[in-house]
């Protein structure tokens, strides 16, 4: 089946479910018979539930504008710094950084329990942890730590490494980190020089027939590298999450090539015409078309949506094409991916899986009620979008008035608010930390008797109490919820968000901190004695602690009207583009 036909089915789905619900049910059941149990297709319940949703809409959301989030909320638009909590975050950063510096200075990855570092590649490191963390030091005002990190970059950082590095990760962590540090340093030329060198080594990834970048790049040989088993396959979000970095680099260096390579990707994606603005997670770099694959807001999907809004904000709302793409995508999410929990009625996002016929041809979509922690960026992003892309005036109030937002702005604000509450609910575990992935109940039948009866969600793969925890059960120091809390607090001044963030931080202190120094992954969030995995992800320093620090700071620290954060929490200043965009 052609892509176009598959895509037609997404919008067709709603109608089909209205008109031919029974026929479709029979078809789906027949299809499901042949499937292996290990494939996590959604049960019949999801489909039935899905139909109910298409009929009713997300009851309570449409028109359910929540200007002031809660009754009795302590709203304080002129809030001040919370010194005590903010300083506790700085202490945590120092605790983590000093352990890394002591045991692993210069290494890409840090393993706090073994007290050692490892490199991403045998060919040598690329400053992954140092560069990712350095702007947090600048923002926190840690001058000594900053100086040592900066000198390490000046003396020892090199990208002359003969191996394949992930195009996306290298861009968001290392290029983004260097650019942000350059700006915050007051233009230390060493940092821009390194950024430019890295940018030039990344550009060859874009040498494909369509212009979509290959997933990896050999930094020394300056060649793009494809996946071994499908050379031209690229992840949509990875291709569409390089733009803030490359465009800012173009702005700083006046080298238009960075700009056009990044912008071309957006043009290709738009021309491939995502149905309802929802993009399958894989594309073909030869044809520039979608490969039939899942639609989701978690891994390989998430930051595509994030960067639609942020590209609009980065150039100070001058490129309307991104606002349009963003609005279409958010409407697609609203129409096709949002659901309400079975019991507590928490709003959540589901995924769409490709359903195939007996010949392996994609014929339809199945709804999977699975939400990654990664999706928790979306609540804050929707609220930010509501007061910018969805605003009727330039500067909306804190919190916004109903009259200041368009209808879609109000819709997105309310959905964003609800999604943050849901993400906070996933932190309601024995440790107070959220699992990596939750599944939502769609029917009473599938309920695991050992689970809490009142919850909307559960962690999959935990049926055997003696078995190892499933992959889903871990908390790996991820930032997305505190990221949303930070944005929500800045836009509302509602102290609930500071309290939420403080609660999460305390759980991290209690369960993820290790005595040897640093913080690690907790493998089972529902076990206070959980085993740990010996890794401190660099995004803990770059994102989690930075967003927590900003949550407790004054609004004048990295103000949202002047900065956009890249997807690794590196703040980049907005600017008026001196390169004209050729894309519309
Ligand atoms: C650069 O690396 C060398 C060798 O590991 C080390 O001795 C030196 O201290 C590093 N420079 C900085 C500024 O960290
Ligand atoms: C909105 O805020 C920006 C940044 O603070 C300011 O430059 C601009 O003049 C404001 N616009 C209006 C209409 O108040
Ligand atoms: C963005 O636009 C506003 C007016 O809409 C202006 O006041 C502000 O200075 C601009 N900012 C930048 C960085 O160009």
XYZ file of C-alpha atoms and ligand atoms in Angstrom:
626
model
C 0.000 0.000 0.000
C 1.259 3.418 -0.924
C 2.186 5.847 1.796
C -0.478 8.236 0.663
C -3.149 5.652 1.142
C -1.853 4.764 4.556
C -1.911 8.391 5.499
C -5.411 8.781 4.260
C -6.374 6.143 6.764
C -5.435 8.322 9.716
C -8.144 10.823 9.025
C -10.279 8.089 7.565
C -10.012 6.386 10.897
C -12.334 8.694 12.694
C -14.991 8.385 10.080
C -14.587 4.665 9.754
C -15.019 4.346 13.452
C -18.187 6.354 13.304
C -19.663 4.601 10.311
C -18.356 1.111 10.270
C -17.465 0.430 13.857
C -18.678 -3.135 13.842
C -17.101 -4.043 10.558
C -13.853 -2.552 11.694
C -13.959 -4.374 14.991
C -14.382 -7.682 13.208
C -11.540 -6.843 10.907
C -9.266 -5.870 13.757
C -10.059 -8.990 15.705
C -9.352 -11.157 12.708
C -6.085 -9.405 12.203
C -5.097 -9.752 15.800
C -5.453 -13.542 15.830
C -2.208 -14.187 14.081
C -0.166 -11.903 16.264
C 2.487 -12.933 18.694
C 1.609 -12.202 22.299
C 4.865 -10.410 22.859
C 3.930 -7.679 20.439
C 2.220 -5.079 22.517
C -0.768 -4.404 20.361
C -3.679 -2.847 22.046
C -6.557 -4.988 23.108
C -10.062 -4.716 21.931
C -10.733 -2.396 24.824
C -8.606 0.320 23.320
C -10.518 0.227 20.137
C -13.879 0.410 21.859
C -12.613 3.174 24.060
C -11.246 4.894 20.971
C -14.662 4.890 19.392
C -16.237 6.333 22.495
C -13.689 9.152 22.362
C -14.275 9.954 18.734
C -17.952 10.254 19.511
C -17.692 12.374 22.581
C -14.510 14.347 22.014
C -12.351 14.791 25.047
C -15.222 15.676 27.310
C -14.417 18.568 29.540
C -11.541 19.853 27.459
C -13.297 21.524 24.595
C -14.132 24.953 25.939
C -12.821 24.010 29.353
C -10.554 27.008 29.698
C -8.634 27.107 32.929
C -7.247 30.608 33.223
C -6.223 30.168 36.788
C -5.242 26.551 37.094
C -6.747 25.594 40.427
C -9.186 26.740 43.033
C -7.345 28.297 45.969
C -4.159 28.421 43.894
C -1.428 30.615 45.277
C -0.832 32.729 42.209
C 2.021 35.163 42.466
C 2.972 36.738 39.129
C 5.716 38.807 40.786
C 7.323 35.858 42.481
C 10.834 36.122 43.818
C 13.697 33.653 44.020
C 13.273 30.803 46.502
C 16.829 30.984 47.792
C 16.750 27.962 50.027
C 15.459 25.549 47.426
C 17.508 27.073 44.639
C 20.691 26.656 46.664
C 19.829 23.033 47.377
C 19.784 22.479 43.608
C 23.198 24.128 43.294
C 24.517 21.824 46.025
C 23.221 18.816 44.084
C 24.932 20.051 40.927
C 28.220 20.490 42.773
C 27.879 17.063 44.336
C 27.415 15.487 40.900
C 29.979 17.566 39.058
C 32.766 17.295 41.642
C 32.451 13.496 41.587
C 32.686 13.508 37.799
C 35.635 15.874 37.877
C 37.409 13.753 40.477
C 36.851 10.404 38.710
C 36.255 10.989 35.031
C 37.217 14.507 33.920
C 37.137 14.637 30.148
C 35.301 11.359 29.608
C 32.031 11.341 27.696
C 30.122 9.210 30.222
C 30.324 8.906 33.981
C 29.701 5.820 36.139
C 29.544 7.105 39.721
C 29.454 3.768 41.558
C 32.525 2.369 39.826
C 33.937 5.897 39.863
C 35.085 5.815 36.286
C 34.508 7.379 32.908
C 33.992 5.826 29.476
C 34.062 7.260 25.974
C 31.286 7.026 23.398
C 33.807 5.673 20.914
C 37.118 3.824 20.852
C 38.364 6.656 18.689
C 38.153 8.966 21.698
C 35.744 11.342 23.382
C 33.993 14.511 22.275
C 33.522 16.257 25.607
C 29.953 14.990 25.957
C 29.506 15.563 29.687
C 31.643 18.698 30.061
C 30.108 20.552 27.150
C 26.612 19.471 28.112
C 27.091 20.766 31.678
C 29.059 23.959 31.177
C 26.180 26.386 30.637
C 24.516 25.141 33.826
C 27.675 26.299 35.643
C 27.427 29.693 33.981
C 23.768 30.054 34.904
C 24.394 28.931 38.488
C 27.363 31.272 38.753
C 29.881 28.509 39.536
C 32.926 30.463 38.368
C 35.695 28.024 39.385
C 33.989 24.986 37.912
C 33.234 26.974 34.785
C 36.843 28.046 34.358
C 38.159 24.488 34.598
C 35.545 23.190 32.165
C 36.195 26.036 29.745
C 39.952 25.471 29.868
C 39.457 21.777 29.263
C 37.432 22.622 26.164
C 40.082 25.080 24.969
C 43.011 22.687 25.557
C 41.660 19.191 25.102
C 38.437 19.099 23.115
C 38.878 17.788 19.591
C 36.418 16.422 17.050
C 39.140 14.749 14.998
C 37.646 11.348 15.895
C 37.509 8.580 13.300
C 34.214 6.974 14.188
C 30.465 7.412 13.713
C 28.692 9.690 16.164
C 24.954 10.193 16.382
C 24.108 13.306 14.350
C 21.223 14.346 16.578
C 22.786 13.687 19.990
C 26.039 15.355 18.986
C 24.156 18.384 17.749
C 21.806 18.876 20.683
C 24.325 18.104 23.433
C 27.684 19.260 22.108
C 26.917 21.862 19.437
C 24.005 23.216 21.471
C 26.147 23.273 24.623
C 28.981 25.145 22.932
C 26.666 27.740 21.403
C 24.855 28.409 24.631
C 28.127 28.658 26.570
C 29.493 31.013 23.922
C 26.554 33.339 24.330
C 26.504 33.213 28.130
C 30.282 33.779 28.314
C 29.912 37.106 26.559
C 31.332 35.690 23.320
C 34.469 33.764 24.315
C 35.887 33.104 20.805
C 37.276 29.662 21.694
C 33.758 28.359 22.199
C 32.475 29.613 18.842
C 35.550 28.251 17.078
C 34.833 24.780 18.481
C 31.158 25.082 17.596
C 31.961 26.081 14.039
C 34.435 23.236 13.654
C 31.849 20.749 14.900
C 29.091 22.231 12.738
C 31.244 21.859 9.637
C 31.927 18.225 10.477
C 28.198 17.535 10.952
C 27.071 19.109 7.657
C 28.118 16.140 5.451
C 25.345 14.123 7.125
C 22.942 16.190 4.997
C 24.470 14.967 1.701
C 21.566 12.769 0.724
C 19.199 12.814 -2.213
C 16.416 14.414 -0.205
C 18.535 16.550 2.101
C 17.370 14.671 5.187
C 20.463 14.052 7.353
C 21.796 10.553 7.978
C 21.555 9.372 11.582
C 25.320 9.252 12.102
C 28.361 11.114 10.971
C 32.064 10.279 10.985
C 33.512 13.437 12.483
C 37.055 12.938 11.201
C 36.262 11.747 7.682
C 33.349 14.164 7.440
C 30.950 11.656 5.951
C 27.372 10.788 6.784
C 26.766 7.211 7.917
C 23.475 5.312 7.566
C 21.940 2.536 9.606
C 23.548 -0.785 8.745
C 20.323 -2.600 7.926
C 18.521 0.185 6.097
C 20.975 2.727 4.816
C 18.568 5.511 4.007
C 16.312 5.278 7.074
C 16.261 8.300 9.328
C 14.300 9.185 12.432
C 11.920 12.078 11.821
C 12.503 13.792 15.154
C 16.257 13.408 14.849
C 16.236 15.041 11.419
C 13.994 17.850 12.633
C 15.819 18.615 15.881
C 19.011 20.171 14.532
C 17.518 23.428 13.358
C 17.811 25.715 16.391
C 21.495 24.874 16.710
C 22.466 25.146 13.040
C 20.447 28.296 12.467
C 21.966 30.042 15.459
C 25.402 28.952 14.238
C 24.552 30.415 10.826
C 23.471 33.630 12.507
C 26.731 33.901 14.459
C 29.082 32.966 11.616
C 27.179 34.425 8.659
C 27.573 31.085 6.928
C 24.287 30.527 5.216
C 24.943 26.867 4.468
C 24.207 25.902 8.057
C 20.888 27.632 7.746
C 19.801 26.197 4.439
C 20.765 22.619 5.280
C 18.671 22.768 8.435
C 15.751 24.543 6.819
C 15.639 22.168 3.863
C 14.735 19.341 6.242
C 11.623 21.203 7.334
C 10.659 21.784 3.724
C 11.028 18.062 2.930
C 8.923 17.099 5.944
C 6.230 19.593 5.054
C 6.148 18.461 1.421
C 5.845 14.831 2.522
C 2.531 16.124 3.864
C 2.007 14.581 7.276
C -1.680 13.775 7.656
C -3.210 15.873 10.378
C 0.290 17.164 11.127
C 1.263 13.860 12.741
C 4.528 12.406 11.489
C 5.505 8.714 11.370
C 8.789 8.296 13.236
C 10.808 7.136 10.227
C 11.569 8.691 6.868
C 13.601 7.698 3.842
C 16.557 9.992 3.132
C 16.546 8.995 -0.557
C 12.924 9.709 -1.339
C 12.101 12.214 1.386
C 8.927 10.219 2.112
C 7.626 8.665 5.306
C 8.267 5.002 5.973
C 5.142 3.343 7.454
C 5.974 3.458 11.157
C 4.545 4.462 14.507
C 3.187 7.901 15.274
C 4.108 8.938 18.762
C 5.172 11.805 20.971
C 7.866 9.766 22.731
C 11.228 8.717 21.347
C 11.892 9.610 17.685
C 8.750 11.726 17.578
C 8.853 14.144 20.520
C 11.190 16.945 19.579
C 9.822 17.305 16.040
C 6.783 18.921 17.648
C 8.890 20.795 20.188
C 11.054 22.372 17.477
C 8.115 23.468 15.330
C 7.174 25.886 18.083
C 10.725 26.777 19.000
C 11.747 27.582 15.427
C 8.853 29.993 15.338
C 10.050 31.541 18.607
C 13.757 31.544 17.748
C 13.395 34.054 14.940
C 11.083 36.157 17.081
C 7.851 34.947 15.454
C 8.839 36.167 11.999
C 8.534 32.825 10.168
C 4.860 32.103 10.101
C 5.285 28.748 8.353
C 6.343 27.208 11.658
C 3.347 28.566 13.519
C 1.093 27.047 10.887
C 2.830 23.673 11.011
C 2.736 23.771 14.800
C -0.967 24.572 14.981
C -1.861 21.817 12.534
C 0.246 19.345 14.509
C -1.298 20.299 17.852
C -4.765 19.918 16.378
C -3.715 16.500 15.091
C -2.553 15.532 18.566
C -5.773 16.808 20.043
C -7.938 14.932 17.561
C -6.065 11.634 17.369
C -3.787 11.033 20.331
C -5.465 12.401 23.454
C -7.431 10.133 25.756
C -8.787 10.130 29.256
C -7.883 7.584 31.916
C -10.370 4.940 32.921
C -10.637 5.793 36.600
C -9.109 9.077 37.618
C -9.734 10.578 34.191
C -6.206 11.813 33.709
C -5.609 13.139 30.229
C -2.858 11.210 28.446
C -1.403 10.720 24.991
C -1.430 7.414 23.167
C 0.592 6.112 20.242
C -0.570 4.882 16.855
C 0.899 1.615 15.639
C 0.850 0.457 12.042
C -1.587 -2.417 11.616
C -0.630 -4.730 8.763
C -2.605 -7.275 6.793
C -1.542 -10.901 6.280
C 0.826 -9.818 3.505
C 2.561 -7.376 5.798
C 1.025 -4.377 4.091
C 0.079 -1.471 6.347
C -3.687 -1.100 6.342
C -4.677 0.805 9.428
C -3.674 2.232 12.790
C -3.981 0.600 16.183
C -4.134 2.771 19.275
C -1.585 1.959 21.970
C -2.228 3.608 25.356
C 1.472 3.951 26.142
C 3.066 7.164 27.351
C 6.830 7.611 27.674
C 8.240 9.931 30.305
C 9.733 11.727 27.305
C 6.225 12.928 26.399
C 6.121 14.993 29.593
C 7.819 17.878 27.761
C 4.506 18.397 25.983
C 2.538 19.957 28.839
C 4.927 22.882 29.195
C 5.395 23.156 25.452
C 1.627 23.444 24.893
C 1.374 26.185 27.510
C 4.297 28.051 25.951
C 2.688 27.646 22.526
C -0.623 28.926 23.875
C 0.841 32.243 25.052
C 2.871 32.757 21.854
C 1.549 30.968 18.746
C -1.918 30.934 20.293
C -1.932 34.517 21.593
C -4.041 37.370 20.269
C -1.630 40.022 21.599
C 2.164 40.336 21.810
C 2.682 39.929 25.524
C 0.097 37.989 27.469
C -0.376 38.372 31.210
C 0.950 36.018 33.880
C -1.239 33.971 34.152
C -2.956 34.716 30.811
C -6.480 36.066 30.580
C -8.982 34.210 28.484
C -9.398 37.246 26.220
C -5.681 37.205 25.342
C -5.685 33.765 23.710
C -7.219 32.376 20.544
C -9.537 29.380 20.716
C -6.689 26.984 19.890
C -4.492 28.830 22.388
C -7.064 28.216 25.121
C -7.429 24.607 24.089
C -3.681 24.014 24.162
C -3.264 25.804 27.460
C -5.840 23.590 29.105
C -4.491 20.392 27.567
C -0.982 21.378 28.644
C -2.164 22.028 32.162
C -3.889 18.632 32.308
C -0.925 16.736 30.862
C 1.364 18.161 33.546
C -1.037 16.907 36.216
C -0.918 13.464 34.593
C 2.865 13.450 34.497
C 2.916 14.401 38.166
C 0.592 11.494 38.853
C 3.160 9.129 37.323
C 5.524 10.234 40.114
C 3.057 8.771 42.622
C 5.184 5.657 43.207
C 6.983 4.093 46.163
C 10.102 6.187 45.466
C 8.306 9.307 44.277
C 10.044 8.906 40.919
C 8.316 8.336 37.602
C 8.721 5.196 35.493
C 10.250 5.514 32.041
C 7.050 4.237 30.393
C 3.491 3.882 31.656
C 0.547 2.103 30.072
C -2.981 3.321 30.680
C -5.832 0.949 31.417
C -8.411 0.872 28.678
C -10.699 -1.801 30.074
C -11.373 -3.345 33.448
C -10.585 -6.786 32.042
C -6.892 -6.279 31.602
C -6.422 -5.085 35.156
C -3.619 -6.796 37.005
C -5.087 -7.757 40.411
C -1.891 -6.739 42.158
C -2.158 -3.216 40.873
C -3.701 -0.290 42.639
C -7.329 -0.380 41.645
C -7.825 3.337 41.560
C -4.922 4.307 39.298
C -5.237 5.147 35.615
C -1.913 3.604 34.662
C 0.489 0.771 35.414
C 4.026 -0.334 34.607
C 4.128 -3.142 32.089
C 6.202 -6.280 32.530
C 6.113 -6.361 36.330
C 3.806 -9.379 36.692
C 6.509 -11.626 38.162
C 7.345 -10.295 41.634
C 10.622 -12.238 41.662
C 11.746 -11.323 38.163
C 13.994 -8.380 37.322
C 12.195 -5.058 36.868
C 11.104 -4.361 33.307
C 12.787 -1.671 31.271
C 9.708 0.494 31.750
C 10.112 0.621 35.550
C 13.266 2.758 35.629
C 13.854 6.420 36.362
C 17.000 7.530 34.590
C 17.175 11.111 35.901
C 15.031 12.367 33.064
C 14.146 16.079 32.871
C 10.897 16.357 30.901
C 8.514 16.818 33.817
C 10.601 19.437 35.617
C 11.038 21.159 32.265
C 7.265 21.488 32.007
C 7.022 22.602 35.644
C 9.556 25.357 35.009
C 7.649 26.683 31.995
C 4.283 26.385 33.733
C 5.565 28.290 36.739
C 7.014 31.083 34.604
C 3.711 31.431 32.739
C 1.368 31.221 35.732
C 3.264 32.164 38.890
C 1.333 29.321 40.485
C 3.354 27.975 43.407
C 2.017 24.469 42.974
C 4.653 23.994 40.293
C 7.485 24.894 42.620
C 6.084 22.491 45.188
C 5.838 19.721 42.587
C 9.425 20.311 41.506
C 10.652 20.296 45.064
C 8.941 16.979 45.674
C 10.606 15.425 42.651
C 13.962 16.805 43.696
C 13.639 15.317 47.163
C 12.853 11.908 45.675
C 15.957 12.187 43.483
C 18.033 13.057 46.543
C 16.630 10.146 48.462
C 16.768 7.399 45.842
C 19.115 8.331 42.977
C 21.990 9.914 44.858
C 24.914 7.594 45.638
C 27.453 7.911 48.434
C 30.451 7.632 46.152
C 29.351 10.886 44.515
C 26.912 11.597 41.718
C 23.458 10.265 40.809
C 22.387 7.115 38.967
C 19.419 5.341 37.385
C 16.878 3.774 39.759
C 15.794 0.509 38.116
C 12.420 0.061 39.821
C 10.585 3.178 40.914
C 8.135 1.110 42.920
C 10.819 -0.372 45.141
C 12.522 1.800 47.749
C 15.355 -0.756 47.868
C 15.681 -0.760 44.095
C 18.876 -1.822 42.366
C 20.674 0.970 40.523
C 22.301 1.196 37.134
C 25.720 2.766 37.269
C 25.297 5.683 34.913
C 24.807 9.412 35.380
C 23.356 10.673 32.118
C 24.795 13.998 31.011
C 21.265 15.378 30.683
C 20.970 15.274 34.454
C 23.547 18.100 34.635
C 22.413 19.823 31.499
C 18.636 19.636 31.857
C 17.200 18.220 35.067
C 19.228 20.341 37.466
C 19.139 23.402 35.209
C 15.353 23.401 34.947
C 15.042 22.839 38.695
C 17.430 25.733 39.340
C 15.427 27.991 37.035
C 12.151 26.883 38.629
C 13.332 28.370 41.926
C 14.972 31.471 40.394
C 13.560 34.904 39.510
C 11.894 35.179 36.112
C 14.705 37.473 34.951
C 17.162 34.551 34.904
C 17.088 33.337 31.262
C 13.750 35.076 30.567
C 11.441 33.173 28.242
C 10.750 36.237 26.100
C 14.418 36.423 25.101
C 15.497 32.772 24.966
C 14.527 29.441 23.475
C 15.863 26.277 25.045
C 17.108 23.624 22.680
C 15.854 20.119 23.404
C 18.854 19.516 25.691
C 17.997 22.637 27.771
C 20.709 24.808 26.256
C 19.298 28.344 26.120
C 19.865 30.177 22.838
C 18.957 33.835 22.403
C 16.173 34.743 20.000
C 17.248 36.880 17.088
C 15.949 38.657 14.029
C 17.306 36.612 11.111
C 19.669 38.383 8.710
C 19.411 35.417 6.364
C 16.104 35.409 4.525
C 14.248 32.186 4.787
C 13.500 30.594 1.446
C 10.931 28.289 2.911
C 7.204 28.708 3.052
C 44.086 18.290 29.231
O 44.393 16.905 29.281
C 45.585 16.600 29.956
C 45.837 15.119 29.786
O 44.763 14.396 30.239
C 45.473 17.019 31.407
O 46.663 16.743 32.104
C 45.175 18.507 31.466
O 44.953 18.898 32.796
C 43.928 18.829 30.646
N 43.715 20.269 30.625
C 42.729 20.843 31.306
C 42.674 22.328 31.234
O 41.911 20.232 31.968
C 6.487 42.805 24.671
O 7.662 42.463 25.409
C 8.870 42.676 24.687
C 10.001 42.125 25.506
O 9.891 42.487 26.832
C 9.008 44.149 24.399
O 10.186 44.378 23.669
C 7.810 44.615 23.600
O 7.861 46.008 23.421
C 6.485 44.270 24.298
N 5.381 44.565 23.419
C 4.300 45.211 23.828
C 3.251 45.442 22.801
O 4.159 45.589 24.979
C 11.190 40.736 18.810
O 10.086 41.492 18.376
C 9.622 42.451 19.301
C 8.424 43.151 18.713
O 7.478 42.224 18.303
C 10.722 43.442 19.616
O 10.265 44.325 20.613
C 11.956 42.706 20.084
O 13.026 43.613 20.256
C 12.360 41.638 19.085
N 13.481 40.872 19.631
C 14.560 40.558 18.923
C 15.602 39.781 19.620
O 14.710 40.880 17.777
